């Protein structure tokens, strides 16, 4: 279902595929510029759930966590947000449980640095502002948030740009895609969407 019409029209389909492969948990077998990609190991051991009912809620459901990919200015706040859910269509919310935040400071071969432990709110969300002591320089950094209770996790990236950088953020659902797919069918591409992307690409 990844290959709907807009991907076929894009010259970036190869980079899209490589990005998906690099995000795969077995990325340690890949090499980039002769450097082996660092393997992630959770820094904190599994613990009992904070809430007794969590164990019952999560029985027979699989993790469906996600973290927003973030773009930050090098001298502005660097904020990470995530949501921790289980089951199809987010049936179960992870509430009041610990989530560990890790970042790779020198990708792709750098060590994973443990930053902090957060607790999910009533909607399963967490938000974390990277402190001044660990402020990131210009670059793209992998992020992992790991649920302490079962070691399920979510991946994302934070991109830090130089001050004054101009960039364009594209929204997909409802803007470039004329429909939203819940059942996995290919969404319809809004007329002119690919032309808009190519316009900004041509402008650099």
Coordinates of N, CA and C in Angstrom, one line a residue:
X1 N 0.8 -1.2 0.0 CA 0.0 0.0 0.0 C 0.8 1.3 0.0
X2 N 2.2 1.1 0.1 CA 3.0 2.3 0.1 C 3.0 2.9 -1.3
X3 N 2.8 2.1 -2.3 CA 3.0 2.6 -3.7 C 1.7 3.1 -4.4
X4 N 1.2 4.2 -3.8 CA 0.1 4.8 -4.6 C 0.6 5.8 -5.6
X5 N -0.2 6.4 -6.3 CA 0.2 7.1 -7.5 C 1.3 8.2 -7.3
X6 N 1.3 8.9 -6.1 CA 2.2 9.9 -6.0 C 3.6 9.4 -5.8
X7 N 3.8 8.2 -5.4 CA 5.2 7.6 -5.3 C 5.7 7.2 -6.7
X8 N 4.8 6.7 -7.5 CA 5.2 6.4 -8.9 C 5.6 7.6 -9.6
X9 N 5.0 8.8 -9.3 CA 5.4 10.0 -10.0 C 6.6 10.7 -9.5
X10 N 7.2 10.2 -8.4 CA 8.3 10.8 -7.7 C 9.6 10.2 -8.1
X11 N 10.6 11.1 -8.3 CA 12.0 10.6 -8.6 C 12.7 10.2 -7.4
X12 N 12.1 10.5 -6.2 CA 12.7 10.2 -4.9 C 12.3 8.8 -4.4
X13 N 11.7 8.0 -5.2 CA 11.2 6.7 -4.6 C 12.3 5.8 -4.1
X14 N 13.5 5.9 -4.7 CA 14.6 5.1 -4.2 C 15.0 5.6 -2.8
X15 N 15.1 6.9 -2.6 CA 15.5 7.4 -1.3 C 14.4 7.1 -0.3
X16 N 13.2 7.1 -0.7 CA 12.1 6.7 0.2 C 12.2 5.3 0.7
X17 N 12.5 4.4 -0.2 CA 12.7 3.0 0.1 C 13.9 2.8 1.1
X18 N 15.0 3.5 0.7 CA 16.2 3.3 1.6 C 16.0 3.8 3.0
X19 N 15.2 4.9 3.1 CA 14.8 5.4 4.4 C 14.0 4.4 5.2
X20 N 13.1 3.7 4.6 CA 12.3 2.7 5.3 C 13.2 1.5 5.7
X21 N 14.2 1.1 4.9 CA 15.1 0.0 5.2 C 16.0 0.4 6.4
X22 N 16.5 1.7 6.3 CA 17.4 2.1 7.4 C 16.7 2.2 8.7
X23 N 15.3 2.4 8.7 CA 14.6 2.5 10.0 C 14.3 1.1 10.5
X24 N 14.5 0.1 9.8 CA 14.2 -1.3 10.2 C 15.1 -1.6 11.4
X25 N 14.5 -2.4 12.3 CA 15.2 -2.8 13.5 C 16.5 -3.5 13.3
X26 N 16.6 -4.2 12.1 CA 17.8 -4.9 11.8 C 18.9 -4.1 11.1
X27 N 18.8 -2.8 11.3 CA 19.7 -1.9 10.5 C 21.2 -2.1 10.9
X28 N 21.5 -2.9 11.9 CA 22.9 -3.1 12.3 C 23.6 -3.8 11.2
X29 N 22.9 -4.5 10.3 CA 23.6 -5.3 9.2 C 24.0 -4.3 8.1
X30 N 23.5 -3.1 8.1 CA 23.8 -2.2 7.0 C 25.0 -1.4 7.3
X31 N 25.7 -0.9 6.3 CA 26.8 0.0 6.6 C 26.7 1.2 5.8
X32 N 27.2 2.3 6.3 CA 27.1 3.6 5.7 C 28.5 4.3 5.7
X33 N 29.0 4.6 4.6 CA 30.4 5.2 4.6 C 31.4 4.3 5.3
X34 N 31.2 3.0 5.2 CA 32.2 2.1 5.8 C 32.0 2.0 7.3
X35 N 31.0 2.6 7.9 CA 30.8 2.5 9.3 C 29.6 1.6 9.6
X36 N 29.7 0.7 10.6 CA 28.6 -0.1 10.9 C 27.6 0.7 11.7
X37 N 26.3 0.5 11.4 CA 25.3 1.2 12.1 C 25.2 0.6 13.5
X38 N 25.1 1.5 14.5 CA 25.1 1.2 15.9 C 23.8 0.3 16.2
X39 N 24.0 -0.7 17.1 CA 22.9 -1.5 17.5 C 22.3 -1.0 18.8
X40 N 21.0 -0.9 18.9 CA 20.4 -0.4 20.1 C 20.1 -1.5 21.1
X41 N 20.4 -1.2 22.3 CA 20.1 -2.0 23.5 C 19.4 -1.2 24.5
X42 N 18.2 -1.5 25.0 CA 17.6 -0.7 26.1 C 18.5 -0.5 27.3
X43 N 18.6 0.8 27.7 CA 19.6 1.0 28.8 C 19.0 0.7 30.2
X44 N 17.7 0.5 30.3 CA 17.0 0.2 31.5 C 16.3 -1.1 31.4
X45 N 16.4 -2.0 32.5 CA 15.8 -3.3 32.4 C 14.3 -3.1 32.5
X46 N 13.6 -4.2 32.1 CA 12.1 -4.2 32.2 C 11.7 -4.1 33.7
X47 N 10.6 -3.4 33.9 CA 10.1 -3.3 35.3 C 8.6 -3.7 35.3
X48 N 8.1 -3.9 36.5 CA 6.7 -4.1 36.6 C 5.9 -2.9 36.2
X49 N 4.7 -3.0 35.7 CA 3.9 -1.9 35.3 C 3.6 -1.0 36.5
X50 N 3.5 0.3 36.3 CA 3.2 1.2 37.3 C 1.8 1.0 37.9
X51 N 0.9 0.6 36.9 CA -0.5 0.4 37.3 C -0.9 -1.1 37.1
X52 N -1.6 -1.6 38.1 CA -1.9 -3.0 38.1 C -2.8 -3.4 36.9
X53 N -3.6 -2.5 36.5 CA -4.6 -2.8 35.4 C -3.9 -2.8 34.0
X54 N -2.7 -2.2 33.9 CA -2.0 -2.2 32.6 C -1.8 -3.6 32.1
X55 N -1.4 -4.5 32.9 CA -1.1 -5.9 32.4 C -2.4 -6.5 31.8
X56 N -3.5 -6.2 32.4 CA -4.8 -6.8 31.9 C -5.2 -6.1 30.6
X57 N -5.0 -4.8 30.5 CA -5.4 -4.0 29.3 C -4.6 -4.4 28.1
X58 N -3.3 -4.8 28.3 CA -2.4 -5.0 27.2 C -2.4 -6.5 26.8
X59 N -3.2 -7.3 27.4 CA -3.2 -8.7 27.0 C -3.7 -8.9 25.6
X60 N -3.0 -9.7 24.8 CA -3.4 -10.0 23.4 C -3.5 -8.8 22.5
X61 N -2.8 -7.7 22.7 CA -2.7 -6.6 21.8 C -1.3 -6.3 21.5
X62 N -1.0 -5.8 20.3 CA 0.3 -5.4 19.9 C 0.5 -3.9 19.9
X63 N 1.8 -3.5 20.1 CA 2.1 -2.1 20.2 C 1.8 -1.4 18.9
X64 N 1.4 -0.1 19.0 CA 1.2 0.7 17.9 C 1.7 2.2 18.2
X65 N 2.9 2.2 18.7 CA 3.4 3.5 19.2 C 4.0 4.3 18.0
X66 N 4.1 5.7 18.2 CA 4.7 6.5 17.2 C 5.2 7.8 17.9
X67 N 6.3 8.3 17.3 CA 6.8 9.6 17.7 C 6.8 10.5 16.5
X68 N 6.5 11.8 16.7 CA 6.5 12.7 15.6 C 8.0 13.0 15.1
X69 N 8.2 13.0 13.8 CA 9.5 13.5 13.3 C 9.5 15.0 13.6
X70 N 10.6 15.5 14.1 CA 10.7 16.9 14.5 C 11.7 17.7 13.7
X71 N 11.4 18.9 13.5 CA 12.4 19.9 12.9 C 12.6 21.0 13.9
X72 N 13.8 21.3 14.2 CA 14.1 22.4 15.1 C 15.2 23.3 14.6
X73 N 15.2 24.5 15.1 CA 16.3 25.5 14.9 C 17.4 25.2 15.8
X74 N 18.6 25.4 15.4 CA 19.8 25.1 16.3 C 19.8 25.9 17.6
X75 N 19.2 27.1 17.6 CA 19.1 27.9 18.8 C 17.7 28.0 19.4
X76 N 16.8 27.2 18.9 CA 15.5 27.2 19.4 C 15.2 25.9 20.3
X77 N 14.0 25.8 20.8 CA 13.7 24.5 21.6 C 13.7 23.3 20.7
X78 N 14.2 22.2 21.2 CA 14.2 20.9 20.5 C 13.3 20.0 21.3
X79 N 12.1 19.8 20.7 CA 11.0 19.1 21.4 C 10.6 17.8 20.7
X80 N 10.5 16.8 21.5 CA 10.1 15.5 21.0 C 8.7 15.1 21.6
X81 N 7.8 14.6 20.7 CA 6.5 14.2 21.2 C 6.1 12.8 20.7
X82 N 5.5 12.0 21.5 CA 5.1 10.7 21.1 C 3.8 10.3 21.7
X83 N 3.3 9.2 21.2 CA 2.0 8.6 21.7 C 2.2 7.1 21.8
X84 N 1.7 6.5 22.8 CA 1.9 5.1 23.1 C 0.6 4.4 23.2
X85 N 0.3 3.6 22.2 CA -1.0 2.9 22.0 C -0.8 1.5 21.7
X86 N -1.9 0.7 21.9 CA -1.8 -0.8 21.6 C -3.1 -1.2 20.8
X87 N -3.0 -2.2 20.0 CA -4.1 -2.8 19.3 C -4.5 -2.1 18.1
X88 N -5.3 -2.7 17.2 CA -5.7 -2.1 15.9 C -6.6 -0.9 16.2
X89 N -6.4 0.2 15.4 CA -7.1 1.4 15.6 C -7.0 2.0 17.0
X90 N -5.8 1.8 17.6 CA -5.5 2.4 18.9 C -6.6 2.1 19.9
X91 N -6.9 0.8 20.1 CA -8.0 0.5 21.0 C -7.6 0.7 22.5
X92 N -6.2 0.5 22.8 CA -5.8 0.6 24.2 C -4.7 1.7 24.4
X93 N -4.9 2.6 25.3 CA -4.0 3.7 25.6 C -3.1 3.3 26.8
X94 N -1.8 3.5 26.6 CA -0.9 3.3 27.7 C -0.8 4.5 28.6
X95 N -1.4 4.4 29.8 CA -1.6 5.5 30.7 C -0.8 5.3 31.9
X96 N -0.1 6.4 32.3 CA 0.7 6.4 33.6 C 1.8 5.4 33.6
X97 N 2.5 5.2 32.5 CA 3.6 4.2 32.5 C 4.9 4.9 32.0
X98 N 6.0 4.3 32.4 CA 7.3 4.9 32.1 C 7.7 4.7 30.6
X99 N 8.3 5.7 30.1 CA 8.9 5.7 28.7 C 10.3 6.3 28.8
X100 N 11.3 5.5 28.3 CA 12.7 6.0 28.3 C 13.0 6.6 27.0
X101 N 13.7 7.8 27.0 CA 14.1 8.5 25.8 C 15.5 8.3 25.5
X102 N 15.8 7.9 24.3 CA 17.2 7.7 23.8 C 17.5 8.4 22.5
X103 N 18.7 8.9 22.3 CA 19.1 9.6 21.1 C 20.5 9.1 20.7
X104 N 20.7 9.0 19.4 CA 22.0 8.7 18.8 C 22.7 10.0 18.5
X105 N 23.7 10.4 19.2 CA 24.3 11.7 19.0 C 25.3 11.8 17.9
X106 N 25.8 10.7 17.4 CA 26.7 10.7 16.3 C 26.4 9.6 15.3
X107 N 25.2 9.7 14.6 CA 24.8 8.7 13.7 C 25.8 8.5 12.5
X108 N 25.9 7.3 11.9 CA 25.1 6.1 12.2 C 25.8 5.2 13.2
X109 N 27.1 5.5 13.5 CA 27.8 4.5 14.3 C 28.0 5.0 15.8
X110 N 27.3 6.1 16.2 CA 27.5 6.6 17.5 C 26.7 5.7 18.5
X111 N 27.0 6.0 19.8 CA 26.3 5.3 20.9 C 24.9 5.9 21.1
X112 N 24.0 5.0 21.6 CA 22.7 5.5 22.0 C 22.8 6.1 23.4
X113 N 22.4 7.4 23.5 CA 22.5 8.1 24.8 C 21.1 8.1 25.5
X114 N 21.1 7.6 26.7 CA 19.8 7.7 27.5 C 19.7 9.1 28.0
X115 N 18.5 9.8 27.7 CA 18.3 11.1 28.1 C 17.4 11.3 29.4
X116 N 16.3 10.6 29.4 CA 15.4 10.8 30.6 C 14.3 9.7 30.5
X117 N 13.5 9.7 31.6 CA 12.3 8.8 31.7 C 11.1 9.7 31.8
X118 N 10.1 9.5 31.0 CA 8.8 10.2 31.0 C 7.7 9.3 31.5
X119 N 6.6 9.8 31.8 CA 5.4 9.1 32.2 C 4.3 9.5 31.3
X120 N 3.6 8.5 30.6 CA 2.5 8.8 29.7 C 1.3 9.5 30.4
X121 N 0.7 10.4 29.8 CA -0.5 11.0 30.3 C -1.8 10.1 30.0
X122 N -2.9 10.7 30.3 CA -4.2 9.9 30.2 C -4.5 9.6 28.7
X123 N -3.9 10.3 27.8 CA -4.1 9.9 26.3 C -2.9 9.2 25.7
X124 N -2.0 8.7 26.6 CA -0.8 8.0 26.1 C 0.3 8.8 25.5
X125 N 0.2 10.1 25.8 CA 1.2 11.0 25.1 C 2.3 11.4 26.1
X126 N 3.5 11.7 25.5 CA 4.6 12.3 26.2 C 5.2 13.4 25.4
X127 N 5.8 14.3 26.1 CA 6.5 15.4 25.4 C 7.8 15.7 26.2
X128 N 8.9 15.9 25.4 CA 10.2 16.1 26.1 C 11.0 17.2 25.3
X129 N 11.5 18.1 26.1 CA 12.3 19.2 25.5 C 13.8 18.8 25.9
X130 N 14.6 18.6 24.9 CA 16.0 18.3 25.1 C 16.7 19.4 25.9
X131 N 17.3 19.1 27.0 CA 17.9 20.1 27.9 C 19.1 20.8 27.3
X132 N 19.5 22.0 27.8 CA 20.6 22.7 27.3 C 21.9 21.9 27.3
X133 N 22.0 21.0 28.4 CA 23.2 20.2 28.5 C 23.4 19.2 27.4
X134 N 22.3 18.9 26.7 CA 22.4 17.9 25.6 C 21.9 18.5 24.3
X135 N 22.0 19.8 24.2 CA 21.5 20.5 23.0 C 22.2 20.0 21.7
X136 N 21.4 19.7 20.7 CA 22.0 19.1 19.5 C 22.4 20.1 18.5
X137 N 23.6 19.9 17.8 CA 24.0 20.7 16.7 C 23.3 20.4 15.4
X138 N 23.7 21.1 14.4 CA 23.0 20.9 13.1 C 23.2 19.4 12.6
X139 N 22.2 18.8 12.2 CA 22.2 17.4 11.8 C 20.9 16.7 11.9
X140 N 20.9 15.4 11.6 CA 19.7 14.5 11.7 C 20.0 13.4 12.7
X141 N 19.2 13.3 13.7 CA 19.5 12.4 14.8 C 18.4 11.4 15.0
X142 N 18.7 10.1 15.1 CA 17.7 9.1 15.4 C 17.2 9.1 16.8
X143 N 15.9 8.9 17.1 CA 15.3 8.9 18.4 C 14.7 7.6 18.6
X144 N 14.7 7.1 19.9 CA 14.0 5.9 20.3 C 13.3 6.2 21.6
X145 N 12.1 5.9 21.7 CA 11.4 5.9 23.0 C 10.9 4.5 23.3
X146 N 11.3 4.0 24.5 CA 11.1 2.6 24.9 C 10.2 2.5 26.1
X147 N 9.2 1.7 26.0 CA 8.3 1.5 27.1 C 9.0 0.6 28.1
X148 N 9.1 1.1 29.3 CA 9.9 0.3 30.4 C 9.2 -1.0 30.7
X149 N 7.9 -1.1 30.6 CA 7.2 -2.3 31.1 C 7.4 -3.5 30.2
X150 N 7.5 -3.3 28.9 CA 7.6 -4.4 27.9 C 8.7 -4.3 26.9
X151 N 9.4 -3.1 26.9 CA 10.5 -2.9 25.9 C 10.0 -2.7 24.5
X152 N 8.7 -2.5 24.3 CA 8.3 -2.1 22.9 C 8.7 -0.6 22.7
X153 N 8.8 -0.2 21.5 CA 9.4 1.1 21.3 C 8.9 1.8 20.0
X154 N 9.2 3.0 19.8 CA 8.9 3.8 18.6 C 10.1 4.5 18.2
X155 N 10.3 4.7 16.9 CA 11.4 5.4 16.3 C 11.0 6.7 15.6
X156 N 11.9 7.7 15.6 CA 11.7 8.9 14.8 C 13.1 9.6 14.6
X157 N 13.0 10.7 14.0 CA 14.2 11.5 13.8 C 13.9 13.0 14.2
X158 N 15.0 13.6 14.7 CA 14.9 15.1 14.9 C 15.9 15.7 14.0
X159 N 15.5 16.7 13.2 CA 16.4 17.4 12.3 C 16.7 18.8 12.8
X160 N 17.9 19.1 13.0 CA 18.3 20.4 13.6 C 18.9 21.2 12.4
X161 N 18.3 22.4 12.1 CA 18.7 23.2 11.0 C 19.4 24.5 11.4
X162 N 20.4 25.0 10.6 CA 21.0 26.3 11.0 C 20.0 27.4 11.1
X163 N 20.4 28.4 11.9 CA 19.5 29.5 12.1 C 19.3 30.2 10.8
X164 N 18.0 30.6 10.5 CA 17.7 31.3 9.2 C 17.4 30.4 8.1
X165 N 17.5 29.0 8.3 CA 17.2 28.1 7.2 C 15.7 28.2 6.8
X166 N 15.5 28.2 5.5 CA 14.1 28.2 5.0 C 13.8 26.8 4.5
X167 N 12.6 26.3 4.9 CA 12.2 24.9 4.5 C 10.7 24.9 4.3
X168 N 10.3 23.8 3.7 CA 8.8 23.7 3.4 C 8.4 22.4 4.1
X169 N 7.3 22.4 4.8 CA 6.7 21.3 5.4 C 5.4 20.9 4.7
X170 N 5.3 19.6 4.2 CA 4.2 19.2 3.4 C 3.2 18.4 4.3
X171 N 2.0 18.6 4.3 CA 1.0 17.8 5.0 C 0.4 16.9 4.0
X172 N 0.1 15.7 4.4 CA -0.4 14.6 3.4 C -1.9 14.5 3.5
X173 N -2.5 14.0 4.6 CA -3.9 13.7 4.7 C -4.7 15.0 4.5
X174 N -5.6 15.0 3.6 CA -6.5 16.1 3.4 C -5.9 17.3 2.6
X175 N -4.6 17.2 2.3 CA -4.1 18.3 1.4 C -3.5 17.7 0.2
X176 N -2.4 16.9 0.3 CA -1.9 16.2 -0.9 C -2.7 15.0 -1.2
X177 N -3.2 14.3 -0.2 CA -4.1 13.2 -0.4 C -5.5 13.7 -0.3
X178 N -6.3 13.4 -1.3 CA -7.7 13.9 -1.4 C -8.6 13.0 -0.5
X179 N -8.1 11.9 0.0 CA -8.9 11.0 0.8 C -8.0 10.4 1.9
X180 N -8.6 10.0 3.0 CA -7.9 9.4 4.1 C -8.3 7.9 4.1
X181 N -7.3 7.0 4.1 CA -7.6 5.6 4.1 C -7.4 5.0 5.5
X182 N -8.5 4.4 6.0 CA -8.4 3.7 7.3 C -8.2 2.2 7.1
X183 N -8.8 1.7 6.0 CA -8.7 0.2 5.8 C -7.5 -0.2 5.0
X184 N -6.6 0.7 4.6 CA -5.4 0.3 3.9 C -5.5 0.4 2.4
X185 N -6.6 0.9 1.9 CA -6.7 1.1 0.4 C -5.9 2.3 0.0
X186 N -5.5 2.4 -1.2 CA -4.7 3.5 -1.7 C -5.5 4.8 -1.7
X187 N -5.0 5.9 -1.0 CA -5.7 7.2 -1.0 C -5.6 7.8 -2.4
X188 N -6.6 8.7 -2.7 CA -6.5 9.4 -4.0 C -5.6 10.6 -3.8
X189 N -4.8 10.9 -4.8 CA -3.9 12.0 -4.8 C -4.6 13.2 -5.4
X190 N -4.5 14.3 -4.6 CA -5.2 15.6 -5.1 C -4.5 16.1 -6.3
X191 N -5.3 16.5 -7.3 CA -4.8 17.0 -8.6 C -3.8 18.2 -8.3
X192 N -2.6 18.1 -8.9 CA -1.6 19.1 -8.8 C -0.6 19.0 -7.6
X193 N -0.9 18.0 -6.8 CA 0.0 17.8 -5.6 C 1.4 17.6 -5.9
X194 N 1.7 16.7 -6.9 CA 3.0 16.4 -7.3 C 3.7 17.6 -7.9
X195 N 3.0 18.4 -8.6 CA 3.5 19.6 -9.2 C 4.0 20.6 -8.2
X196 N 3.2 20.7 -7.1 CA 3.5 21.6 -6.0 C 4.9 21.2 -5.4
X197 N 5.0 19.9 -5.1 CA 6.3 19.4 -4.5 C 7.4 19.6 -5.4
X198 N 7.3 19.4 -6.7 CA 8.4 19.6 -7.7 C 8.7 21.1 -7.8
X199 N 7.7 21.9 -7.7 CA 8.0 23.4 -7.7 C 9.0 23.8 -6.6
X200 N 8.7 23.3 -5.4 CA 9.5 23.7 -4.2 C 10.9 23.0 -4.3
X201 N 10.9 21.8 -4.9 CA 12.2 21.0 -5.1 C 13.0 21.8 -6.1
X202 N 12.4 22.3 -7.1 CA 13.2 23.1 -8.1 C 13.8 24.4 -7.5
X203 N 13.1 24.9 -6.5 CA 13.6 26.1 -5.9 C 14.7 25.8 -4.8
X204 N 15.0 24.5 -4.7 CA 16.0 24.1 -3.7 C 15.5 24.1 -2.3

